[in-house]
Structures are given as C-alpha cells and as structure tokens.
mmCIF file with all atom_site columns, C-alpha atoms in Angstrom:
data_model
loop_
_atom_site.group_PDB
_atom_site.id
_atom_site.type_symbol
_atom_site.label_atom_id
_atom_site.label_alt_id
_atom_site.label_comp_id
_atom_site.label_asym_id
_atom_site.label_entity_id
_atom_site.label_seq_id
_atom_site.pdbx_PDB_ins_code
_atom_site.Cartn_x
_atom_site.Cartn_y
_atom_site.Cartn_z
_atom_site.occupancy
_atom_site.B_iso_or_equiv
_atom_site.pdbx_formal_charge
_atom_site.auth_seq_id
_atom_site.auth_comp_id
_atom_site.auth_asym_id
_atom_site.auth_atom_id
_atom_site.pdbx_PDB_model_num
ATOM 1   C CA . ARG A 1 1   ? -0.002  -0.001 0.001   1.00 0.00 ? 8   ARG A CA 1
ATOM 2   C CA . LYS A 1 2   ? 1.314   3.445  -0.894  1.00 0.00 ? 9   LYS A CA 1
ATOM 3   C CA . GLU A 1 3   ? 1.945   5.816  2.007   1.00 0.00 ? 10  GLU A CA 1
ATOM 4   C CA . VAL A 1 4   ? -0.255  8.477  0.434   1.00 0.00 ? 11  VAL A CA 1
ATOM 5   C CA . GLU A 1 5   ? -2.890  7.645  -2.163  1.00 0.00 ? 12  GLU A CA 1
ATOM 6   C CA . GLN A 1 6   ? -4.903  9.951  -4.389  1.00 0.00 ? 13  GLN A CA 1
ATOM 7   C CA . ASP A 1 7   ? -7.229  9.456  -7.312  1.00 0.00 ? 14  ASP A CA 1
ATOM 8   C CA . PRO A 1 8   ? -5.200  10.884 -10.217 1.00 0.00 ? 15  PRO A CA 1
ATOM 9   C CA . GLY A 1 9   ? -8.338  11.983 -12.090 1.00 0.00 ? 16  GLY A CA 1
ATOM 10  C CA . PRO A 1 10  ? -8.600  14.014 -14.206 1.00 0.00 ? 17  PRO A CA 1
ATOM 11  C CA . PHE A 1 11  ? -11.604 15.757 -12.743 1.00 0.00 ? 18  PHE A CA 1
ATOM 12  C CA . ASN A 1 12  ? -13.284 17.808 -15.452 1.00 0.00 ? 19  ASN A CA 1
ATOM 13  C CA . VAL A 1 13  ? -15.771 20.320 -14.050 1.00 0.00 ? 20  VAL A CA 1
ATOM 14  C CA . PRO A 1 14  ? -17.544 23.433 -15.370 1.00 0.00 ? 21  PRO A CA 1
ATOM 15  C CA . GLU A 1 15  ? -16.811 26.861 -14.004 1.00 0.00 ? 22  GLU A CA 1
ATOM 16  C CA . GLY A 1 16  ? -18.759 27.520 -10.834 1.00 0.00 ? 23  GLY A CA 1
ATOM 17  C CA . ALA A 1 17  ? -18.940 23.879 -9.819  1.00 0.00 ? 24  ALA A CA 1
ATOM 18  C CA . THR A 1 18  ? -17.985 22.497 -6.432  1.00 0.00 ? 25  THR A CA 1
ATOM 19  C CA . VAL A 1 19  ? -15.405 19.723 -6.508  1.00 0.00 ? 26  VAL A CA 1
ATOM 20  C CA . ALA A 1 20  ? -13.867 17.597 -3.759  1.00 0.00 ? 27  ALA A CA 1
ATOM 21  C CA . PHE A 1 21  ? -10.722 15.503 -3.638  1.00 0.00 ? 28  PHE A CA 1
ATOM 22  C CA . ASN A 1 22  ? -9.869  12.868 -1.076  1.00 0.00 ? 29  ASN A CA 1
ATOM 23  C CA . CYS A 1 23  ? -6.549  11.396 -0.070  1.00 0.00 ? 30  CYS A CA 1
ATOM 24  C CA . THR A 1 24  ? -5.741  8.480  2.236   1.00 0.00 ? 31  THR A CA 1
ATOM 25  C CA . TYR A 1 25  ? -2.558  7.932  4.228   1.00 0.00 ? 32  TYR A CA 1
ATOM 26  C CA . SER A 1 26  ? -1.212  4.731  5.740   1.00 0.00 ? 33  SER A CA 1
ATOM 27  C CA . ASN A 1 27  ? 0.707   5.856  8.832   1.00 0.00 ? 34  ASN A CA 1
ATOM 28  C CA . SER A 1 28  ? -1.723  6.612  11.623  1.00 0.00 ? 35  SER A CA 1
ATOM 29  C CA . ALA A 1 29  ? 1.005   8.432  13.563  1.00 0.00 ? 36  ALA A CA 1
ATOM 30  C CA . SER A 1 30  ? 1.491   11.062 10.836  1.00 0.00 ? 37  SER A CA 1
ATOM 31  C CA . GLN A 1 31  ? 1.789   14.489 12.334  1.00 0.00 ? 38  GLN A CA 1
ATOM 32  C CA . SER A 1 32  ? 0.680   17.101 9.869   1.00 0.00 ? 39  SER A CA 1
ATOM 33  C CA . PHE A 1 33  ? -0.924  17.386 6.493   1.00 0.00 ? 40  PHE A CA 1
ATOM 34  C CA . PHE A 1 34  ? -0.946  19.734 3.547   1.00 0.00 ? 41  PHE A CA 1
ATOM 35  C CA . TRP A 1 35  ? -2.390  20.377 0.153   1.00 0.00 ? 42  TRP A CA 1
ATOM 36  C CA . TYR A 1 36  ? 0.014   21.659 -2.491  1.00 0.00 ? 43  TYR A CA 1
ATOM 37  C CA . ARG A 1 37  ? -0.881  22.980 -5.902  1.00 0.00 ? 44  ARG A CA 1
ATOM 38  C CA . GLN A 1 38  ? 1.269   22.300 -8.957  1.00 0.00 ? 45  GLN A CA 1
ATOM 39  C CA . ASP A 1 39  ? 0.727   24.036 -12.269 1.00 0.00 ? 46  ASP A CA 1
ATOM 40  C CA . CYS A 1 40  ? 1.883   22.370 -15.463 1.00 0.00 ? 47  CYS A CA 1
ATOM 41  C CA . ARG A 1 41  ? 5.677   22.304 -15.681 1.00 0.00 ? 48  ARG A CA 1
ATOM 42  C CA . LYS A 1 42  ? 6.050   24.347 -12.493 1.00 0.00 ? 49  LYS A CA 1
ATOM 43  C CA . GLU A 1 43  ? 7.149   23.629 -8.948  1.00 0.00 ? 50  GLU A CA 1
ATOM 44  C CA . PRO A 1 44  ? 4.657   22.617 -6.250  1.00 0.00 ? 51  PRO A CA 1
ATOM 45  C CA . LYS A 1 45  ? 3.468   25.436 -4.018  1.00 0.00 ? 52  LYS A CA 1
ATOM 46  C CA . LEU A 1 46  ? 1.833   25.200 -0.620  1.00 0.00 ? 53  LEU A CA 1
ATOM 47  C CA . LEU A 1 47  ? -1.924  25.743 -0.903  1.00 0.00 ? 54  LEU A CA 1
ATOM 48  C CA . MET A 1 48  ? -2.956  25.149 2.689   1.00 0.00 ? 55  MET A CA 1
ATOM 49  C CA . SER A 1 49  ? -2.261  23.165 5.810   1.00 0.00 ? 56  SER A CA 1
ATOM 50  C CA . VAL A 1 50  ? -4.886  20.754 7.096   1.00 0.00 ? 57  VAL A CA 1
ATOM 51  C CA . TYR A 1 51  ? -5.953  20.787 10.720  1.00 0.00 ? 58  TYR A CA 1
ATOM 52  C CA . SER A 1 52  ? -8.106  18.377 12.712  1.00 0.00 ? 59  SER A CA 1
ATOM 53  C CA . SER A 1 53  ? -10.713 21.052 13.204  1.00 0.00 ? 60  SER A CA 1
ATOM 54  C CA . GLY A 1 54  ? -10.859 21.742 9.488   1.00 0.00 ? 61  GLY A CA 1
ATOM 55  C CA . ASN A 1 55  ? -9.805  24.991 7.932   1.00 0.00 ? 62  ASN A CA 1
ATOM 56  C CA . GLU A 1 56  ? -11.044 27.300 5.257   1.00 0.00 ? 63  GLU A CA 1
ATOM 57  C CA . ASP A 1 57  ? -9.284  29.788 3.001   1.00 0.00 ? 64  ASP A CA 1
ATOM 58  C CA . GLY A 1 58  ? -11.714 31.597 0.734   1.00 0.00 ? 65  GLY A CA 1
ATOM 59  C CA . ARG A 1 59  ? -13.205 29.057 -1.658  1.00 0.00 ? 66  ARG A CA 1
ATOM 60  C CA . PHE A 1 60  ? -10.996 26.249 -0.352  1.00 0.00 ? 67  PHE A CA 1
ATOM 61  C CA . THR A 1 61  ? -11.819 24.025 2.615   1.00 0.00 ? 68  THR A CA 1
ATOM 62  C CA . ALA A 1 62  ? -9.575  21.283 3.955   1.00 0.00 ? 69  ALA A CA 1
ATOM 63  C CA . GLN A 1 63  ? -10.639 18.554 6.373   1.00 0.00 ? 70  GLN A CA 1
ATOM 64  C CA . LEU A 1 64  ? -8.751  15.860 8.263   1.00 0.00 ? 71  LEU A CA 1
ATOM 65  C CA . ASN A 1 65  ? -10.303 12.610 9.488   1.00 0.00 ? 72  ASN A CA 1
ATOM 66  C CA . ARG A 1 66  ? -7.712  10.876 11.664  1.00 0.00 ? 73  ARG A CA 1
ATOM 67  C CA . ALA A 1 67  ? -9.968  7.934  12.513  1.00 0.00 ? 74  ALA A CA 1
ATOM 68  C CA . SER A 1 68  ? -10.350 7.013  8.846   1.00 0.00 ? 75  SER A CA 1
ATOM 69  C CA . GLN A 1 69  ? -6.926  8.339  7.855   1.00 0.00 ? 76  GLN A CA 1
ATOM 70  C CA . TYR A 1 70  ? -8.003  10.598 5.064   1.00 0.00 ? 77  TYR A CA 1
ATOM 71  C CA . ILE A 1 71  ? -7.874  14.260 4.200   1.00 0.00 ? 78  ILE A CA 1
ATOM 72  C CA . SER A 1 72  ? -10.043 16.168 1.795   1.00 0.00 ? 79  SER A CA 1
ATOM 73  C CA . LEU A 1 73  ? -9.993  19.367 -0.212  1.00 0.00 ? 80  LEU A CA 1
ATOM 74  C CA . LEU A 1 74  ? -13.192 21.104 -1.275  1.00 0.00 ? 81  LEU A CA 1
ATOM 75  C CA . ILE A 1 75  ? -13.150 23.826 -3.906  1.00 0.00 ? 82  ILE A CA 1
ATOM 76  C CA . ARG A 1 76  ? -16.306 25.922 -4.270  1.00 0.00 ? 83  ARG A CA 1
ATOM 77  C CA . ASP A 1 77  ? -17.237 28.111 -7.221  1.00 0.00 ? 84  ASP A CA 1
ATOM 78  C CA . SER A 1 78  ? -14.434 26.708 -9.392  1.00 0.00 ? 85  SER A CA 1
ATOM 79  C CA . LYS A 1 79  ? -12.495 29.158 -11.560 1.00 0.00 ? 86  LYS A CA 1
ATOM 80  C CA . LEU A 1 80  ? -10.588 28.469 -14.757 1.00 0.00 ? 87  LEU A CA 1
ATOM 81  C CA . SER A 1 81  ? -7.459  29.426 -12.834 1.00 0.00 ? 88  SER A CA 1
ATOM 82  C CA . ASP A 1 82  ? -8.029  26.535 -10.409 1.00 0.00 ? 89  ASP A CA 1
ATOM 83  C CA . SER A 1 83  ? -6.985  24.115 -13.165 1.00 0.00 ? 90  SER A CA 1
ATOM 84  C CA . ALA A 1 84  ? -3.888  22.397 -11.800 1.00 0.00 ? 91  ALA A CA 1
ATOM 85  C CA . THR A 1 85  ? -2.686  19.252 -10.064 1.00 0.00 ? 92  THR A CA 1
ATOM 86  C CA . TYR A 1 86  ? -3.381  19.076 -6.332  1.00 0.00 ? 93  TYR A CA 1
ATOM 87  C CA . LEU A 1 87  ? -0.888  17.140 -4.243  1.00 0.00 ? 94  LEU A CA 1
ATOM 88  C CA . CYS A 1 88  ? -1.808  15.583 -0.929  1.00 0.00 ? 95  CYS A CA 1
ATOM 89  C CA . VAL A 1 89  ? 1.191   15.730 1.425   1.00 0.00 ? 96  VAL A CA 1
ATOM 90  C CA . VAL A 1 90  ? 1.793   14.037 4.756   1.00 0.00 ? 97  VAL A CA 1
ATOM 91  C CA . ASN A 1 91  ? 4.432   14.698 7.412   1.00 0.00 ? 98  ASN A CA 1
ATOM 92  C CA . PRO A 1 92  ? 5.236   11.253 8.888   1.00 0.00 ? 99  PRO A CA 1
ATOM 93  C CA . PRO A 1 93  ? 6.431   10.723 12.473  1.00 0.00 ? 100 PRO A CA 1
ATOM 94  C CA . SER A 1 94  ? 10.081  11.631 12.151  1.00 0.00 ? 101 SER A CA 1
ATOM 95  C CA . ASN A 1 95  ? 12.200  14.643 13.013  1.00 0.00 ? 102 ASN A CA 1
ATOM 96  C CA . THR A 1 96  ? 13.832  15.079 9.640   1.00 0.00 ? 103 THR A CA 1
ATOM 97  C CA . GLY A 1 97  ? 11.178  17.174 7.954   1.00 0.00 ? 104 GLY A CA 1
ATOM 98  C CA . LYS A 1 98  ? 10.704  14.609 5.194   1.00 0.00 ? 105 LYS A CA 1
ATOM 99  C CA . LEU A 1 99  ? 7.318   15.002 3.563   1.00 0.00 ? 106 LEU A CA 1
ATOM 100 C CA . ILE A 1 100 ? 5.523   12.244 1.684   1.00 0.00 ? 107 ILE A CA 1
ATOM 101 C CA . PHE A 1 101 ? 3.750   13.325 -1.509  1.00 0.00 ? 108 PHE A CA 1
ATOM 102 C CA . GLY A 1 102 ? 0.797   11.724 -3.199  1.00 0.00 ? 109 GLY A CA 1
ATOM 103 C CA . GLN A 1 103 ? 0.949   11.468 -6.975  1.00 0.00 ? 110 GLN A CA 1
ATOM 104 C CA . GLY A 1 104 ? -1.597  14.247 -7.348  1.00 0.00 ? 111 GLY A CA 1
ATOM 105 C CA . THR A 1 105 ? -5.132  14.785 -8.592  1.00 0.00 ? 112 THR A CA 1
ATOM 106 C CA . THR A 1 106 ? -5.566  16.744 -11.803 1.00 0.00 ? 113 THR A CA 1
ATOM 107 C CA . LEU A 1 107 ? -8.387  19.270 -12.023 1.00 0.00 ? 114 LEU A CA 1
ATOM 108 C CA . GLN A 1 108 ? -9.494  20.819 -15.294 1.00 0.00 ? 115 GLN A CA 1
ATOM 109 C CA . VAL A 1 109 ? -12.092 23.577 -15.019 1.00 0.00 ? 116 VAL A CA 1
ATOM 110 C CA . LYS A 1 110 ? -13.943 24.184 -18.286 1.00 0.00 ? 117 LYS A CA 1
ATOM 111 C CA . PRO A 1 111 ? -15.707 27.401 -19.391 1.00 0.00 ? 118 PRO A CA 1
ATOM 112 C CA . ASN B 2 1   ? 14.087  37.447 -1.819  1.00 0.00 ? 21  ASN B CA 1
ATOM 113 C CA . ALA B 2 2   ? 15.038  34.675 -4.268  1.00 0.00 ? 22  ALA B CA 1
ATOM 114 C CA . GLY B 2 3   ? 13.903  31.674 -2.151  1.00 0.00 ? 23  GLY B CA 1
ATOM 115 C CA . VAL B 2 4   ? 15.286  28.445 -3.647  1.00 0.00 ? 24  VAL B CA 1
ATOM 116 C CA . THR B 2 5   ? 17.351  28.732 -6.811  1.00 0.00 ? 25  THR B CA 1
ATOM 117 C CA . GLN B 2 6   ? 18.147  25.738 -9.002  1.00 0.00 ? 26  GLN B CA 1
ATOM 118 C CA . THR B 2 7   ? 20.535  25.566 -11.918 1.00 0.00 ? 27  THR B CA 1
ATOM 119 C CA . PRO B 2 8   ? 20.442  24.601 -14.699 1.00 0.00 ? 28  PRO B CA 1
ATOM 120 C CA . LYS B 2 9   ? 16.785  24.728 -15.721 1.00 0.00 ? 29  LYS B CA 1
ATOM 121 C CA . PHE B 2 10  ? 17.256  22.330 -18.632 1.00 0.00 ? 30  PHE B CA 1
ATOM 122 C CA . GLN B 2 11  ? 19.950  19.787 -19.483 1.00 0.00 ? 31  GLN B CA 1
ATOM 123 C CA . VAL B 2 12  ? 20.461  17.043 -22.041 1.00 0.00 ? 32  VAL B CA 1
ATOM 124 C CA . LEU B 2 13  ? 23.111  14.433 -21.269 1.00 0.00 ? 33  LEU B CA 1
ATOM 125 C CA . LYS B 2 14  ? 24.441  11.451 -23.108 1.00 0.00 ? 34  LYS B CA 1
ATOM 126 C CA . THR B 2 15  ? 24.413  8.109  -21.312 1.00 0.00 ? 35  THR B CA 1
ATOM 127 C CA . GLY B 2 16  ? 27.502  7.843  -19.133 1.00 0.00 ? 36  GLY B CA 1
ATOM 128 C CA . GLN B 2 17  ? 28.109  11.569 -18.782 1.00 0.00 ? 37  GLN B CA 1
ATOM 129 C CA . SER B 2 18  ? 28.226  13.196 -15.376 1.00 0.00 ? 38  SER B CA 1
ATOM 130 C CA . MET B 2 19  ? 26.769  16.447 -14.112 1.00 0.00 ? 39  MET B CA 1
ATOM 131 C CA . THR B 2 20  ? 25.938  18.328 -10.948 1.00 0.00 ? 40  THR B CA 1
ATOM 132 C CA . LEU B 2 21  ? 22.631  20.026 -10.231 1.00 0.00 ? 41  LEU B CA 1
ATOM 133 C CA . GLN B 2 22  ? 22.998  23.069 -8.043  1.00 0.00 ? 42  GLN B CA 1
ATOM 134 C CA . CYS B 2 23  ? 20.581  24.339 -5.411  1.00 0.00 ? 43  CYS B CA 1
ATOM 135 C CA . ALA B 2 24  ? 20.857  27.343 -3.119  1.00 0.00 ? 44  ALA B CA 1
ATOM 136 C CA . GLN B 2 25  ? 18.436  28.903 -0.649  1.00 0.00 ? 45  GLN B CA 1
ATOM 137 C CA . ASP B 2 26  ? 18.587  32.281 1.020   1.00 0.00 ? 46  ASP B CA 1
ATOM 138 C CA . MET B 2 27  ? 15.962  31.731 3.744   1.00 0.00 ? 47  MET B CA 1
ATOM 139 C CA . ASN B 2 28  ? 18.368  30.424 6.421   1.00 0.00 ? 48  ASN B CA 1
ATOM 140 C CA . HIS B 2 29  ? 16.633  27.046 6.293   1.00 0.00 ? 49  HIS B CA 1
ATOM 141 C CA . ASN B 2 30  ? 18.324  24.128 7.979   1.00 0.00 ? 50  ASN B CA 1
ATOM 142 C CA . SER B 2 31  ? 16.932  21.246 5.930   1.00 0.00 ? 51  SER B CA 1
ATOM 143 C CA . MET B 2 32  ? 17.215  20.682 2.194   1.00 0.00 ? 52  MET B CA 1
ATOM 144 C CA . TYR B 2 33  ? 15.912  17.957 -0.098  1.00 0.00 ? 53  TYR B CA 1
ATOM 145 C CA . TRP B 2 34  ? 16.228  16.601 -3.604  1.00 0.00 ? 54  TRP B CA 1
ATOM 146 C CA . TYR B 2 35  ? 13.174  15.038 -5.258  1.00 0.00 ? 55  TYR B CA 1
ATOM 147 C CA . ARG B 2 36  ? 12.562  13.661 -8.686  1.00 0.00 ? 56  ARG B CA 1
ATOM 148 C CA . GLN B 2 37  ? 9.153   13.744 -10.349 1.00 0.00 ? 57  GLN B CA 1
ATOM 149 C CA . ASP B 2 38  ? 8.074   11.276 -12.997 1.00 0.00 ? 58  ASP B CA 1
ATOM 150 C CA . PRO B 2 39  ? 4.650   10.872 -14.657 1.00 0.00 ? 59  PRO B CA 1
ATOM 151 C CA . GLY B 2 40  ? 2.366   8.692  -12.549 1.00 0.00 ? 60  GLY B CA 1
ATOM 152 C CA . MET B 2 41  ? 4.967   8.382  -9.781  1.00 0.00 ? 61  MET B CA 1
ATOM 153 C CA . GLY B 2 42  ? 4.631   11.630 -7.920  1.00 0.00 ? 62  GLY B CA 1
ATOM 154 C CA . LEU B 2 43  ? 7.551   13.212 -6.106  1.00 0.00 ? 63  LEU B CA 1
ATOM 155 C CA . ARG B 2 44  ? 10.135  10.766 -4.786  1.00 0.00 ? 64  ARG B CA 1
ATOM 156 C CA . LEU B 2 45  ? 12.857  11.706 -2.333  1.00 0.00 ? 65  LEU B CA 1
ATOM 157 C CA . ILE B 2 46  ? 16.404  11.080 -3.560  1.00 0.00 ? 66  ILE B CA 1
ATOM 158 C CA . TYR B 2 47  ? 18.542  12.495 -0.746  1.00 0.00 ? 67  TYR B CA 1
ATOM 159 C CA . TYR B 2 48  ? 18.077  14.981 2.025   1.00 0.00 ? 68  TYR B CA 1
ATOM 160 C CA . SER B 2 49  ? 20.128  17.001 4.448   1.00 0.00 ? 69  SER B CA 1
ATOM 161 C CA . ALA B 2 50  ? 18.422  17.590 7.776   1.00 0.00 ? 70  ALA B CA 1
ATOM 162 C CA . SER B 2 51  ? 21.081  20.089 8.799   1.00 0.00 ? 71  SER B CA 1
ATOM 163 C CA . GLU B 2 52  ? 24.425  21.438 7.624   1.00 0.00 ? 72  GLU B CA 1
ATOM 164 C CA . GLY B 2 53  ? 27.009  18.680 7.649   1.00 0.00 ? 73  GLY B CA 1
ATOM 165 C CA . THR B 2 54  ? 24.582  15.769 7.375   1.00 0.00 ? 74  THR B CA 1
ATOM 166 C CA . THR B 2 55  ? 23.121  13.923 4.411   1.00 0.00 ? 75  THR B CA 1
ATOM 167 C CA . ASP B 2 56  ? 20.914  10.843 4.209   1.00 0.00 ? 76  ASP B CA 1
ATOM 168 C CA . LYS B 2 57  ? 19.408  8.625  1.577   1.00 0.00 ? 77  LYS B CA 1
ATOM 169 C CA . GLY B 2 58  ? 15.814  8.922  0.613   1.00 0.00 ? 78  GLY B CA 1
ATOM 170 C CA . GLU B 2 59  ? 13.583  6.551  -1.305  1.00 0.00 ? 79  GLU B CA 1
ATOM 171 C CA . VAL B 2 60  ? 15.526  6.415  -4.606  1.00 0.00 ? 80  VAL B CA 1
ATOM 172 C CA . PRO B 2 61  ? 19.246  7.236  -3.978  1.00 0.00 ? 81  PRO B CA 1
ATOM 173 C CA . ASN B 2 62  ? 20.890  4.811  -6.408  1.00 0.00 ? 82  ASN B CA 1
ATOM 174 C CA . GLY B 2 63  ? 22.930  6.552  -9.089  1.00 0.00 ? 83  GLY B CA 1
ATOM 175 C CA . TYR B 2 64  ? 23.141  9.847  -7.192  1.00 0.00 ? 84  TYR B CA 1
ATOM 176 C CA . ASN B 2 65  ? 25.427  11.555 -4.710  1.00 0.00 ? 85  ASN B CA 1
ATOM 177 C CA . VAL B 2 66  ? 24.924  14.781 -2.793  1.00 0.00 ? 86  VAL B CA 1
ATOM 178 C CA . SER B 2 67  ? 26.993  17.428 -1.071  1.00 0.00 ? 87  SER B CA 1
ATOM 179 C CA . ARG B 2 68  ? 25.783  19.889 1.530   1.00 0.00 ? 88  ARG B CA 1
ATOM 180 C CA . LEU B 2 69  ? 28.422  22.501 0.779   1.00 0.00 ? 89  LEU B CA 1
ATOM 181 C CA . ASN B 2 70  ? 27.251  24.915 3.470   1.00 0.00 ? 90  ASN B CA 1
ATOM 182 C CA . LYS B 2 71  ? 23.966  25.936 5.002   1.00 0.00 ? 91  LYS B CA 1
ATOM 183 C CA . ARG B 2 72  ? 22.800  27.574 1.778   1.00 0.00 ? 92  ARG B CA 1
ATOM 184 C CA . GLU B 2 73  ? 23.829  25.044 -0.867  1.00 0.00 ? 93  GLU B CA 1
ATOM 185 C CA . PHE B 2 74  ? 22.927  21.434 -1.561  1.00 0.00 ? 94  PHE B CA 1
ATOM 186 C CA . SER B 2 75  ? 24.094  19.841 -4.802  1.00 0.00 ? 95  SER B CA 1
ATOM 187 C CA . LEU B 2 76  ? 23.057  16.619 -6.531  1.00 0.00 ? 96  LEU B CA 1
ATOM 188 C CA . ARG B 2 77  ? 25.531  14.719 -8.695  1.00 0.00 ? 97  ARG B CA 1
ATOM 189 C CA . LEU B 2 78  ? 24.909  12.115 -11.350 1.00 0.00 ? 98  LEU B CA 1
ATOM 190 C CA . GLU B 2 79  ? 28.199  10.265 -11.819 1.00 0.00 ? 99  GLU B CA 1
ATOM 191 C CA . SER B 2 80  ? 27.206  8.226  -14.866 1.00 0.00 ? 100 SER B CA 1
ATOM 192 C CA . ALA B 2 81  ? 23.866  9.274  -16.262 1.00 0.00 ? 101 ALA B CA 1
ATOM 193 C CA . ALA B 2 82  ? 21.383  6.644  -17.434 1.00 0.00 ? 102 ALA B CA 1
ATOM 194 C CA . PRO B 2 83  ? 18.167  7.063  -19.449 1.00 0.00 ? 103 PRO B CA 1
ATOM 195 C CA . SER B 2 84  ? 16.209  6.014  -16.326 1.00 0.00 ? 104 SER B CA 1
ATOM 196 C CA . GLN B 2 85  ? 17.376  9.254  -14.731 1.00 0.00 ? 105 GLN B CA 1
ATOM 197 C CA . THR B 2 86  ? 15.422  11.314 -17.241 1.00 0.00 ? 106 THR B CA 1
ATOM 198 C CA . SER B 2 87  ? 13.133  13.285 -14.969 1.00 0.00 ? 107 SER B CA 1
ATOM 199 C CA . VAL B 2 88  ? 12.292  16.637 -13.448 1.00 0.00 ? 108 VAL B CA 1
ATOM 200 C CA . TYR B 2 89  ? 14.401  17.328 -10.373 1.00 0.00 ? 109 TYR B CA 1
ATOM 201 C CA . PHE B 2 90  ? 13.222  19.623 -7.587  1.00 0.00 ? 110 PHE B CA 1
ATOM 202 C CA . CYS B 2 91  ? 15.202  20.983 -4.706  1.00 0.00 ? 111 CYS B CA 1
ATOM 203 C CA . ALA B 2 92  ? 13.312  22.070 -1.588  1.00 0.00 ? 112 ALA B CA 1
ATOM 204 C CA . SER B 2 93  ? 14.087  23.515 1.809   1.00 0.00 ? 113 SER B CA 1
ATOM 205 C CA . THR B 2 94  ? 12.440  24.012 5.175   1.00 0.00 ? 114 THR B CA 1
ATOM 206 C CA . LEU B 2 95  ? 13.313  25.040 8.711   1.00 0.00 ? 115 LEU B CA 1
ATOM 207 C CA . TRP B 2 96  ? 14.343  21.828 10.491  1.00 0.00 ? 116 TRP B CA 1
ATOM 208 C CA . GLY B 2 97  ? 11.720  20.380 12.732  1.00 0.00 ? 117 GLY B CA 1
ATOM 209 C CA . ILE B 2 98  ? 8.942   22.629 11.585  1.00 0.00 ? 118 ILE B CA 1
ATOM 210 C CA . ALA B 2 99  ? 8.141   21.217 8.186   1.00 0.00 ? 119 ALA B CA 1
ATOM 211 C CA . GLY B 2 100 ? 4.837   20.651 9.876   1.00 0.00 ? 120 GLY B CA 1
ATOM 212 C CA . GLU B 2 101 ? 4.369   24.390 10.200  1.00 0.00 ? 121 GLU B CA 1
ATOM 213 C CA . GLY B 2 102 ? 4.893   25.663 6.708   1.00 0.00 ? 122 GLY B CA 1
ATOM 214 C CA . GLY B 2 103 ? 5.932   22.808 4.498   1.00 0.00 ? 123 GLY B CA 1
ATOM 215 C CA . TYR B 2 104 ? 8.585   23.171 1.844   1.00 0.00 ? 124 TYR B CA 1
ATOM 216 C CA . THR B 2 105 ? 9.718   25.908 -0.460  1.00 0.00 ? 125 THR B CA 1
ATOM 217 C CA . PHE B 2 106 ? 10.613  24.448 -3.830  1.00 0.00 ? 126 PHE B CA 1
ATOM 218 C CA . GLY B 2 107 ? 12.978  25.562 -6.529  1.00 0.00 ? 127 GLY B CA 1
ATOM 219 C CA . SER B 2 108 ? 11.672  25.863 -10.066 1.00 0.00 ? 128 SER B CA 1
ATOM 220 C CA . GLY B 2 109 ? 13.103  22.516 -11.128 1.00 0.00 ? 129 GLY B CA 1
ATOM 221 C CA . THR B 2 110 ? 15.651  21.078 -13.545 1.00 0.00 ? 130 THR B CA 1
ATOM 222 C CA . ARG B 2 111 ? 14.391  19.157 -16.567 1.00 0.00 ? 131 ARG B CA 1
ATOM 223 C CA . LEU B 2 112 ? 16.968  16.505 -17.353 1.00 0.00 ? 132 LEU B CA 1
ATOM 224 C CA . THR B 2 113 ? 16.940  14.277 -20.413 1.00 0.00 ? 133 THR B CA 1
ATOM 225 C CA . VAL B 2 114 ? 19.453  11.437 -20.770 1.00 0.00 ? 134 VAL B CA 1
ATOM 226 C CA . VAL B 2 115 ? 19.800  10.065 -24.289 1.00 0.00 ? 135 VAL B CA 1
#
C-alpha cells in the first residue's frame, strides 16, 4: 500500500462547480498534512495546511479525518485558474522534515 | 528574496556523462531535499540534508550523490547518467523540525533528459 494515495483523475468540471478530492494515508502516527498545488511544468506550491478542526481559506476548505486516515480538499465556485494538479502531502512521524507526496489529482475547469 | 534557486533549468546528457545540479536557498533554512518527479509516480525523495554537515538517503538514492556545501547550498551529482534518470528534479528547503508548520519551499526545477 502506498503511504499516500490519491485518485489521479482528471476531474473535469464546469466553471462555478464544487469539486472535492480525497486522499488516504497509511501511517496513523502522521503528524501534519498539507495540500500543495502544482501548475503544469512548475514547482509545487503550498496551498494550505490541514488541521483536525478543518480549515477554510476563501473558496478552499480542507478537512482531516484521523480515525479514517483521510484528508479532503473542497473547492467551491471553481475558476478556470483553479486548473492544476493538487498534491496531498503528509508529514510522517520523524524529526527530519521529510514530507511524503501523493501522486496528485488533476483538475481541469472548463468554461 | 530569491527563495530556492536551481541551476540549470534544462539539461540534455548522453548516457555515461556526469553532471551536478545546483541548489541554493537564502531563507536560512536548515533542511534541504532533492526530489525527482516522474509521470504517474509523484515526487520521490532522492537524498536529504536535515542540517548542515549531514546527508541521508531517501527513497531512490541509487545513481546519485549529494553534497551539503554549506547551510545555503545542496548539490546533486549524477556520476554516470542513465536514461532512467530522465526526470524533473526539484530541490526544496524548510526550517528543520517545523516542516509541519509551513511545508517546503521548492525551486523551479531542472528538466533533465538522458539520451
């Protein structure tokens, strides 16, 4: 089993739609969680951290379910500019700062 | 503030040639990392340096060596390039022990093709 698993998609949605991605992780002792965004042929960039209480940043909402070992990202009112690959990232229980990346979920927002 | 700078951005090598990928950060981060990214595989850790003076293997270290030259610089060397090393290489950095706070800052990547 992979340490971090995502549905690669692609998810094709119309502008204005709401879309959700899930990600599962295997190590129950993992400490922290993130969503990164990667545009085509660019470096990944931190989108948001994921907290147990859930957190929201504008149109983006991230949730963590430790009992089921999954995290989610909800995007409301999708924009064309949201088209990208979204990487689920887990910080495992170590003190080296090594992050584990999922292979990414591709979102394509259509006009 | 430049962040993480990688050079070169593009490189084509012949099988058996050697080269060094350079990475430098100006954020006073302790920890630095080299990843490779291949289609369908996601980002895989090659080597990392938790702090100046230390380096450790990641998930896919074979065929690579690294040097943590100082706190700012972390280089990746391919001694004898193979076609399987065709990939996009990313360098990243973070403050040691608080990757959980802000994650990584990535460089813009090096696209390497080995023919």
